Tab-separated table of C-alpha atoms in Angstrom:
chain	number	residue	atom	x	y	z
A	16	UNK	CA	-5.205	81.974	-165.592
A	17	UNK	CA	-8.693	81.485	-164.686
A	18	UNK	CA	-11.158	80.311	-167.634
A	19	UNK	CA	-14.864	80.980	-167.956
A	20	UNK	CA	-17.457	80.622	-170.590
A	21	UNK	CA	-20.501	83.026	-172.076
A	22	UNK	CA	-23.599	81.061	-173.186
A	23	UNK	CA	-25.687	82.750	-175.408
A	24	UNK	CA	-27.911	79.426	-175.340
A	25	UNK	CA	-27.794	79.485	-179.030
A	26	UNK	CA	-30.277	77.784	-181.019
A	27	UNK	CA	-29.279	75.251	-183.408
A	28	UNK	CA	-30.375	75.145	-186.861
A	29	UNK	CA	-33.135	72.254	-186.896
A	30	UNK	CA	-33.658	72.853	-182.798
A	31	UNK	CA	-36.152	74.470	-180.660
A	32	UNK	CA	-35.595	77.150	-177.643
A	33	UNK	CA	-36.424	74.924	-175.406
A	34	UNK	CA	-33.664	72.646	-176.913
A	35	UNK	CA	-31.263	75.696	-176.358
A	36	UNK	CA	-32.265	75.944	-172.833
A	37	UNK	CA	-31.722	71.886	-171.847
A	38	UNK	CA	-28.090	72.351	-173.718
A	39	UNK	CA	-27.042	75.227	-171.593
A	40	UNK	CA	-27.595	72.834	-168.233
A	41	UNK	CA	-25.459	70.803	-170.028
A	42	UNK	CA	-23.117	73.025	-171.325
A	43	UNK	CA	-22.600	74.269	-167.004
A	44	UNK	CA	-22.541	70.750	-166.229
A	45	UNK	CA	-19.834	70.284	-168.041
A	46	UNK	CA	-17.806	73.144	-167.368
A	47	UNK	CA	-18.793	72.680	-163.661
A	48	UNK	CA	-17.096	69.322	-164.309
A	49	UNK	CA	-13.943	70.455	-165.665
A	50	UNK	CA	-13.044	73.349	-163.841
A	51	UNK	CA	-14.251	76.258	-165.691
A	52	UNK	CA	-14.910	79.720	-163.265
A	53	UNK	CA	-18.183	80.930	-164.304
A	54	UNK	CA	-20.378	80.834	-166.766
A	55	UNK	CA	-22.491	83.908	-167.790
A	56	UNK	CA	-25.401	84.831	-169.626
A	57	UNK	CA	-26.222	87.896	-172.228
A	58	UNK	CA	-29.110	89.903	-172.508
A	59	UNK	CA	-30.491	90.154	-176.154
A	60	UNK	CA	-33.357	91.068	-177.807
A	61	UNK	CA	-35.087	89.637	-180.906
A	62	UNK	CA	-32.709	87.333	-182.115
A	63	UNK	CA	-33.711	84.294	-183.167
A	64	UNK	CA	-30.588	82.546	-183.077
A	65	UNK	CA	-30.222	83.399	-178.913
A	66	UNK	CA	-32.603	82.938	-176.378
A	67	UNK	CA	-30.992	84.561	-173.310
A	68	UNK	CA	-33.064	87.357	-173.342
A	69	UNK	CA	-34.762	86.411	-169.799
A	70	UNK	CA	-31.253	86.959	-168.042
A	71	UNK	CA	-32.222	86.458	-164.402
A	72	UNK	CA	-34.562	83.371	-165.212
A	73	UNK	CA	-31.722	81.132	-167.573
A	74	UNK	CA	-29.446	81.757	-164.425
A	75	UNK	CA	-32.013	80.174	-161.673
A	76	UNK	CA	-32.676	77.597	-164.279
A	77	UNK	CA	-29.024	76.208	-164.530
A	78	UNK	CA	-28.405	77.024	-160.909
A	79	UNK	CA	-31.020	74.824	-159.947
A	80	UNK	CA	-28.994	72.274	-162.111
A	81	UNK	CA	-25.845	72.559	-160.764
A	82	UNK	CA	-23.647	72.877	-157.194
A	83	UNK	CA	-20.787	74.734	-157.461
A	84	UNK	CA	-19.891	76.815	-160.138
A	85	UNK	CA	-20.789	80.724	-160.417
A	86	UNK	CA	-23.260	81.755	-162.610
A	87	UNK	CA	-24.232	85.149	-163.707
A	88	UNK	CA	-25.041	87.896	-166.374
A	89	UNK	CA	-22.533	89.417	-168.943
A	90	UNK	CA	-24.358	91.163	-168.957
A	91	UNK	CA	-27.605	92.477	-167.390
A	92	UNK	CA	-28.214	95.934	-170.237
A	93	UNK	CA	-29.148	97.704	-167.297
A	94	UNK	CA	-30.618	100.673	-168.995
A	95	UNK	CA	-33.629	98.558	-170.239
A	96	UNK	CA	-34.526	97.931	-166.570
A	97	UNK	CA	-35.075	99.411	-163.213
A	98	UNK	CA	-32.104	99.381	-160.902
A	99	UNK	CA	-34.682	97.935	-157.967
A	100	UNK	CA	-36.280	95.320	-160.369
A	101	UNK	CA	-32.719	94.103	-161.277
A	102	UNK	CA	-31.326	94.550	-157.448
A	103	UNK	CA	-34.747	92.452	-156.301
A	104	UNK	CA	-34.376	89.583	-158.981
A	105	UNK	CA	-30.241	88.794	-158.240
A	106	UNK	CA	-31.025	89.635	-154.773
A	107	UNK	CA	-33.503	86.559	-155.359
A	108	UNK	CA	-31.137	84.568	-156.962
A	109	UNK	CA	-28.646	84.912	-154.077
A	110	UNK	CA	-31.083	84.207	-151.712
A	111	UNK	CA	-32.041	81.166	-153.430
A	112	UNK	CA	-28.276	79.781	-154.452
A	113	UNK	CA	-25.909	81.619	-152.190
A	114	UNK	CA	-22.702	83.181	-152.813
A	115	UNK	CA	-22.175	82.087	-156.553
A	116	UNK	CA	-24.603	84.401	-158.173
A	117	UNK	CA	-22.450	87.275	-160.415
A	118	UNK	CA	-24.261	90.621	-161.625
A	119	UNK	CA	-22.463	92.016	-165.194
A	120	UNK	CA	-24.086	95.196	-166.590
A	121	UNK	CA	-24.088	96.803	-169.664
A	122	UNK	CA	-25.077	99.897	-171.058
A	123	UNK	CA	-26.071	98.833	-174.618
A	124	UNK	CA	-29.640	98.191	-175.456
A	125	UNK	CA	-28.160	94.637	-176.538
A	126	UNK	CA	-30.936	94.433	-179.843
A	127	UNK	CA	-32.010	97.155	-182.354
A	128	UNK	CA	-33.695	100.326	-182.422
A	129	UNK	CA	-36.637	98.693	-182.984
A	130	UNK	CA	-36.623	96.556	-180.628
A	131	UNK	CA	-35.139	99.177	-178.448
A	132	UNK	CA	-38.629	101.240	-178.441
A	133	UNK	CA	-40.533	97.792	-178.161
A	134	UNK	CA	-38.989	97.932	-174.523
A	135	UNK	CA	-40.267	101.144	-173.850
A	136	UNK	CA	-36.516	102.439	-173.523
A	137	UNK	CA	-35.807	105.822	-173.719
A	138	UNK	CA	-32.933	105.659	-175.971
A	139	UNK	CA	-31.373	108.103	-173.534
A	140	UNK	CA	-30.920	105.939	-170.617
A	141	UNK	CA	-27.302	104.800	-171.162
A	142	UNK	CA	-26.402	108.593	-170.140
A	143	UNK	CA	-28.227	107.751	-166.462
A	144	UNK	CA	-25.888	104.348	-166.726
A	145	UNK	CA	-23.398	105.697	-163.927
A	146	UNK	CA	-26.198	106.540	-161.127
A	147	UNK	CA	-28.264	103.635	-162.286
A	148	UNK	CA	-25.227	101.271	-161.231
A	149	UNK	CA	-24.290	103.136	-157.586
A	150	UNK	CA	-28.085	103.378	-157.091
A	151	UNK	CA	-28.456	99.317	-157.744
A	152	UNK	CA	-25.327	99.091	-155.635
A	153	UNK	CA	-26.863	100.779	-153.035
A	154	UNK	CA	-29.848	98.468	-153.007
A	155	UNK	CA	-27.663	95.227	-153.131
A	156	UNK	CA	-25.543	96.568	-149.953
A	157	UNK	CA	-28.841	97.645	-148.228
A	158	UNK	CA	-28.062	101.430	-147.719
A	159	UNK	CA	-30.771	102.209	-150.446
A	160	UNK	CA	-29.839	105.779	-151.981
A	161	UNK	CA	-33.543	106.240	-152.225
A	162	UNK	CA	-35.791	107.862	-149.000
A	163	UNK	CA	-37.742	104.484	-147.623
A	164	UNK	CA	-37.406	101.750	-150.796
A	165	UNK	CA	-35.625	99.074	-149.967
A	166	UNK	CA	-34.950	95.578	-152.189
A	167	UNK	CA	-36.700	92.947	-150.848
A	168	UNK	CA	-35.333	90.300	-151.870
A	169	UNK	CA	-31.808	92.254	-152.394
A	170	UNK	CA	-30.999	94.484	-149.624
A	171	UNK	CA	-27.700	92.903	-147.827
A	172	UNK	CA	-26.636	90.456	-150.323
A	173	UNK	CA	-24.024	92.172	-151.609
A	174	UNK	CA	-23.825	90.234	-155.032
A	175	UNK	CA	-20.780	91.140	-156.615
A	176	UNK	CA	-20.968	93.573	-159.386
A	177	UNK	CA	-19.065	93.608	-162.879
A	178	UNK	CA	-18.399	96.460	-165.507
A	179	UNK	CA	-18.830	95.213	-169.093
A	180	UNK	CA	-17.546	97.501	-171.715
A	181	UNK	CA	-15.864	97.442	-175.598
A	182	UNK	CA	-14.826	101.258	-174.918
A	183	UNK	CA	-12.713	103.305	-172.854
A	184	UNK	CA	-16.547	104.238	-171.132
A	185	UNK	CA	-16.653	101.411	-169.445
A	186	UNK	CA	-12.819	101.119	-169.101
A	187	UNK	CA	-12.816	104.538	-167.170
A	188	UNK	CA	-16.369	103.711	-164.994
A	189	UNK	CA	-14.965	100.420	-163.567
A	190	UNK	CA	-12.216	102.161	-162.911
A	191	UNK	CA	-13.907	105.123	-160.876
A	192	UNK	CA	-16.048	102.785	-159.155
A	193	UNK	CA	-13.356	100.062	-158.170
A	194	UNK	CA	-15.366	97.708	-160.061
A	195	UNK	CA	-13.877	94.172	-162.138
A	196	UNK	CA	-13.942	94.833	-166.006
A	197	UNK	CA	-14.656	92.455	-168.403
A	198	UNK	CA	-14.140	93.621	-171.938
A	199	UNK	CA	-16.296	92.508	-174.901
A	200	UNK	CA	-12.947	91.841	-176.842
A	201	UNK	CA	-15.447	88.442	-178.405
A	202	UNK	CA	-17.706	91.028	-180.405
A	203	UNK	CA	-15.472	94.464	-180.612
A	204	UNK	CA	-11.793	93.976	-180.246
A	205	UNK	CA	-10.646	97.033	-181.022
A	206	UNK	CA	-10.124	98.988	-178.421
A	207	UNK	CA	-9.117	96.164	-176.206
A	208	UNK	CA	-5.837	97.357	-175.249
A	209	UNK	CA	-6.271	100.901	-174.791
A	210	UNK	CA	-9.077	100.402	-172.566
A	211	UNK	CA	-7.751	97.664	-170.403
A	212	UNK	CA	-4.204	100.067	-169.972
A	213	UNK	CA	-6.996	103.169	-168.842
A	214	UNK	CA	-8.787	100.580	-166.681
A	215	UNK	CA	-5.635	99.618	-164.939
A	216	UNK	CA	-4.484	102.722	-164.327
A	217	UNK	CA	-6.909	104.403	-163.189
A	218	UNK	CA	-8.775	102.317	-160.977
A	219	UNK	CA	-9.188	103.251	-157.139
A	220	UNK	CA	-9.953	100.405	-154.859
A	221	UNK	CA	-13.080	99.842	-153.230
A	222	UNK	CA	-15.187	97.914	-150.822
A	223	UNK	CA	-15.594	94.914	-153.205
A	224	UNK	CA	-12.347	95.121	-154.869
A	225	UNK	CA	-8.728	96.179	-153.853
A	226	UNK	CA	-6.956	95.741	-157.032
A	227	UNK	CA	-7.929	95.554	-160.543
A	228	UNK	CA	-9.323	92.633	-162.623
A	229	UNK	CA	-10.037	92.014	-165.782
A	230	UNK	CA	-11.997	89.661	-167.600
A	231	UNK	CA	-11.414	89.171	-171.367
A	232	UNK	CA	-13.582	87.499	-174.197
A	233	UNK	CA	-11.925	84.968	-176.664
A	234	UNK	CA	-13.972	82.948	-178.618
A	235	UNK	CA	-13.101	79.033	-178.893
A	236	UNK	CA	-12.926	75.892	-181.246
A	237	UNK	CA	-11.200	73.092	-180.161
A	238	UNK	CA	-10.944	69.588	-181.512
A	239	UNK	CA	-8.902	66.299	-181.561
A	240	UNK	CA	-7.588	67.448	-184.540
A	241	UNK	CA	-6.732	70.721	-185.954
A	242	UNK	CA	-8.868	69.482	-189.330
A	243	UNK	CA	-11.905	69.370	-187.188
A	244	UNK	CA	-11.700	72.546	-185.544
A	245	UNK	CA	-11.180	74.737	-188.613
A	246	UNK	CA	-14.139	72.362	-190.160
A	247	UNK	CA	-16.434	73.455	-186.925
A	248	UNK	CA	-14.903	76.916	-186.951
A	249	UNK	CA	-15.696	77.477	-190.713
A	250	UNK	CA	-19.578	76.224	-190.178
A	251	UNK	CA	-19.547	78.542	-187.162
A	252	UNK	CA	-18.449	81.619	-189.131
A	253	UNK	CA	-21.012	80.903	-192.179
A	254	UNK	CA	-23.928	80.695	-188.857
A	255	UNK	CA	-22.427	84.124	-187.728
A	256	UNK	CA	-22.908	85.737	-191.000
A	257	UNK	CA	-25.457	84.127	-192.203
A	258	UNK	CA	-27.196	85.143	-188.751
A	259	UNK	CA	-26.421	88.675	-188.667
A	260	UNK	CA	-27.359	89.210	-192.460
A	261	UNK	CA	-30.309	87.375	-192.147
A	262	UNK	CA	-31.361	89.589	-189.517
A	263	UNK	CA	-31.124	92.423	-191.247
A	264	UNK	CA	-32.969	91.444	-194.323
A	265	UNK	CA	-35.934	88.955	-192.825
A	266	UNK	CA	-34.869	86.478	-194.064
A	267	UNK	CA	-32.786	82.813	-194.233
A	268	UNK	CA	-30.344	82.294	-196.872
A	269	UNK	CA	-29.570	78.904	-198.859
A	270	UNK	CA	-26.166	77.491	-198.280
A	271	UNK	CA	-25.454	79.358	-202.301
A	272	UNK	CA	-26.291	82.787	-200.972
A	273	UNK	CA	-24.309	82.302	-197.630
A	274	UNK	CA	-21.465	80.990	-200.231
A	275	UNK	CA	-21.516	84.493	-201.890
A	276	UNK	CA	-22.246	86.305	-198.845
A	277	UNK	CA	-18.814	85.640	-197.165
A	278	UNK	CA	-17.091	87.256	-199.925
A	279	UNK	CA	-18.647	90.566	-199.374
A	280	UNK	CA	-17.460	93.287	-197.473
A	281	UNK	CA	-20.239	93.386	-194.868
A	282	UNK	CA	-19.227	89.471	-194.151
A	283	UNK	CA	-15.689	90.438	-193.345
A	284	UNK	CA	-16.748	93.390	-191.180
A	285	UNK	CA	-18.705	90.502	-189.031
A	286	UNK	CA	-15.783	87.973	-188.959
A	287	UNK	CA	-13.859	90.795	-187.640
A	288	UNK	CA	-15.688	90.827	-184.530
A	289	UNK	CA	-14.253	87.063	-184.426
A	290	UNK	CA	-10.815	88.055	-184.284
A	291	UNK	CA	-9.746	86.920	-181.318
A	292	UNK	CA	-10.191	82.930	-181.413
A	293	UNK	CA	-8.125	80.211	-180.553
A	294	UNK	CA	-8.822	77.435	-183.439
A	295	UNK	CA	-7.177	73.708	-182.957
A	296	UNK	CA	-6.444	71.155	-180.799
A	297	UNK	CA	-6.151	71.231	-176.895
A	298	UNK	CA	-2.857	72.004	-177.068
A	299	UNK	CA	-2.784	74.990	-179.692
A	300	UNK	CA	-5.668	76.394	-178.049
A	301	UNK	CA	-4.016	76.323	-174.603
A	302	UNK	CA	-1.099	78.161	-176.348
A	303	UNK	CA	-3.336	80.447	-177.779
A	304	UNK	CA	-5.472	81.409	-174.673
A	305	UNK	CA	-2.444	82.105	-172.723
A	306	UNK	CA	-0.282	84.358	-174.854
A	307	UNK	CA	-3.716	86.317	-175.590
A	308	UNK	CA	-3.858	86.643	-171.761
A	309	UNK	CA	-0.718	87.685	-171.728
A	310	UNK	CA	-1.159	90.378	-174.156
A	311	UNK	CA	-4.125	91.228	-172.594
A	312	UNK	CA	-3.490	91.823	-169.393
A	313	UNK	CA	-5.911	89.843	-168.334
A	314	UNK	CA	-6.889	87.905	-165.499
A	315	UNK	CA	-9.420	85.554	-166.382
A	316	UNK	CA	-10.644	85.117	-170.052
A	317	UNK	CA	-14.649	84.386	-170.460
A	318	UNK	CA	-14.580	81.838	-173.326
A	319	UNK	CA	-17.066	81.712	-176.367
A	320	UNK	CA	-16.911	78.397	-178.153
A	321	UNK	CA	-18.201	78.310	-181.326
A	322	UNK	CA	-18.969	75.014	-182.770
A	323	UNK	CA	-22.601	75.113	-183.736
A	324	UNK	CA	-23.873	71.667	-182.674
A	325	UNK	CA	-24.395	70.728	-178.911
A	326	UNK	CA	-21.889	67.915	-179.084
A	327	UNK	CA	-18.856	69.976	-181.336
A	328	UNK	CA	-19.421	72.577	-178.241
A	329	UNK	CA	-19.164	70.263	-175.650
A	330	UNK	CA	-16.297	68.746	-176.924
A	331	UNK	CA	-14.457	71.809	-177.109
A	332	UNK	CA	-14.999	72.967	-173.506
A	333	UNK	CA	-14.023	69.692	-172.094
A	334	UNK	CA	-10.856	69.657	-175.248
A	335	UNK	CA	-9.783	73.128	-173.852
A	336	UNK	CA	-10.338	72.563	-170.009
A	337	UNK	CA	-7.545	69.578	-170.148
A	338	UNK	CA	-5.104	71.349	-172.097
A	339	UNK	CA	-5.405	74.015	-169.802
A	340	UNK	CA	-5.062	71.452	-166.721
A	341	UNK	CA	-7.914	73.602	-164.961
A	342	UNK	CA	-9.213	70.825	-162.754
A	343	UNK	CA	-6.172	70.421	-161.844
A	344	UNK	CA	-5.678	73.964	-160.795
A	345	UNK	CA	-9.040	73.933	-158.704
């Protein structure tokens, strides 16, 4: 079982973006260190609490930081851009790093409707999302689908593309398009079975891929002790909440409010999203990673680990790279 992470370079409470930013070089440094697959990036908008918004640009930040290990989006929400603008700025990256540059795509606006028109998005782009992916295909393999535009950077790179999804939409896409799936089973678990089982089979193979693969998301809080994780786990899930609430209402909560916030059925509709975690020590997370695999069907989970402060989070991807001997299986 292959292990990866997703960084939302999430900032702290008490630290700056630019704080955020010189933690995620850490944070790849460190799973670069220890084994870990990849490490991807998500595209969101107006959140104060993530500052991955500039997808291409965190990438060629932390590439430029590290050697070996692949780095990419999960995802690019490719509606919000222009297939050529995307194909040109991975194309650049590849160019620039070689062969460990990954390109994830969405079709979710990944931020608000607000926010959504602030991007001058027509809100009925995801329905082009099909054609939008062959046509940025087409640019990355250099047989542009378009009459004389070409992506320069781009054309001939061939950077490997990945379906993300937390529907049977994406499930059934990949599928068509002999694409890897990685399902959003971090955020939305609730369809995670169904659509990996319609992903499976139904896929047709392709130039890039002969058999499927799937990626699943399981968020992570490992410790020394099992005390320590549930302790890190518990501030996480209070962030979460108090994050997503916040949001919402313009405004940050005292620790009282957050207190009677988690109580409420609003808070336990967000939790929810957290349902698949793996919570204790090296060896319980190991345990837990691998039956959820297993369950899964999955061939490489993209780990989320929660613990709010820099140090808790690094701790817990080095904690959950030894139980799960991954150096030793690269």
């Amino acid at each position: 079982m292959k292990l990866s992470i997703l960084d939302l370079a999430p900032v702290a409470p008490g630290q700056s973006i630019s704080d955020s930013f010189k933690s995620s070089v850490r944070l790849a440094q460190t799973a670069e260190r220890h084994g870990y697959e990849r490490v991807w990036y998500a595209e969101h908008h107006n959140m104060p609490t993530i500052a991955s918004s500039a997808t291409s640009l965190v990438i060629s930040h932390v590439a430029h930081h590290t050697e070996t290990i692949r780095l990419g989006s999960g995802g690019v929400m490719l509606p919000n851009h222009s297939p050529l603008v995307i194909a040109e700025q991975f194309g650049t990256l590849a160019t620039i790093y070689g062969d460990r540059i990954d390109l994830g795509l969405g079709r979710a606006p990944g931020t608000d409707m607000t926010t959504l028109r602030a991007l001058r998005r027509d809100p009925s782009a995801a329905d082009s999302f099909p054609h939008d992916v062959l046509e940025l295909q087409a640019y990355l393999a250099g047989e542009s689908r378009v009459p004389t535009v070409q992506a320069t950077p781009g054309a001939g790179t061939n950077v490997p593309l990945y379906i993300l999804g937390s529907s049977l939409f994406g499930a059934k896409l990949a599928a068509q398009l002999g694409l890897p799936y990685s399902f959003a089973s971090h955020f939305a678990p609730a369809a995670l079975h169904e659509a990996i089982r319609v992903y499976r089979d139904e896929f047709t193979p392709s130039d890039q891929l002969s058999e499927p693969y799937v990626i699943a998301g399981a968020g992570v809080a490992a410790a020394e002790t099992a005390e320590k994780a549930h302790e890190v786990f518990n501030v996480a899930k209070r962030h979460r909440v108090a994050s997503f609430l916040g949001r919402n209402a313009k405004k940050e909560f005292t620790e009282a409010e957050v207190d009677m916030l988690m109580d409420t059925p609003q808070a336990e509709q967000i939790l929810d999203m957290m349902r698949y975690t793996a919570v204790g020590t090296g060896e319980q997370v190991a345990e837990y990673l691998q039956h959820f695999a297993t369950a899964a069907q999955a061939d490489e989970l993209i780990t989320i680990h929660y613990p709010t402060q820099e140090e808790d989070r690094l701790n817990s991807v080095m904690i959950t790279a030894e139980a799960s001997a991954l150096a030793t299986a690269k």
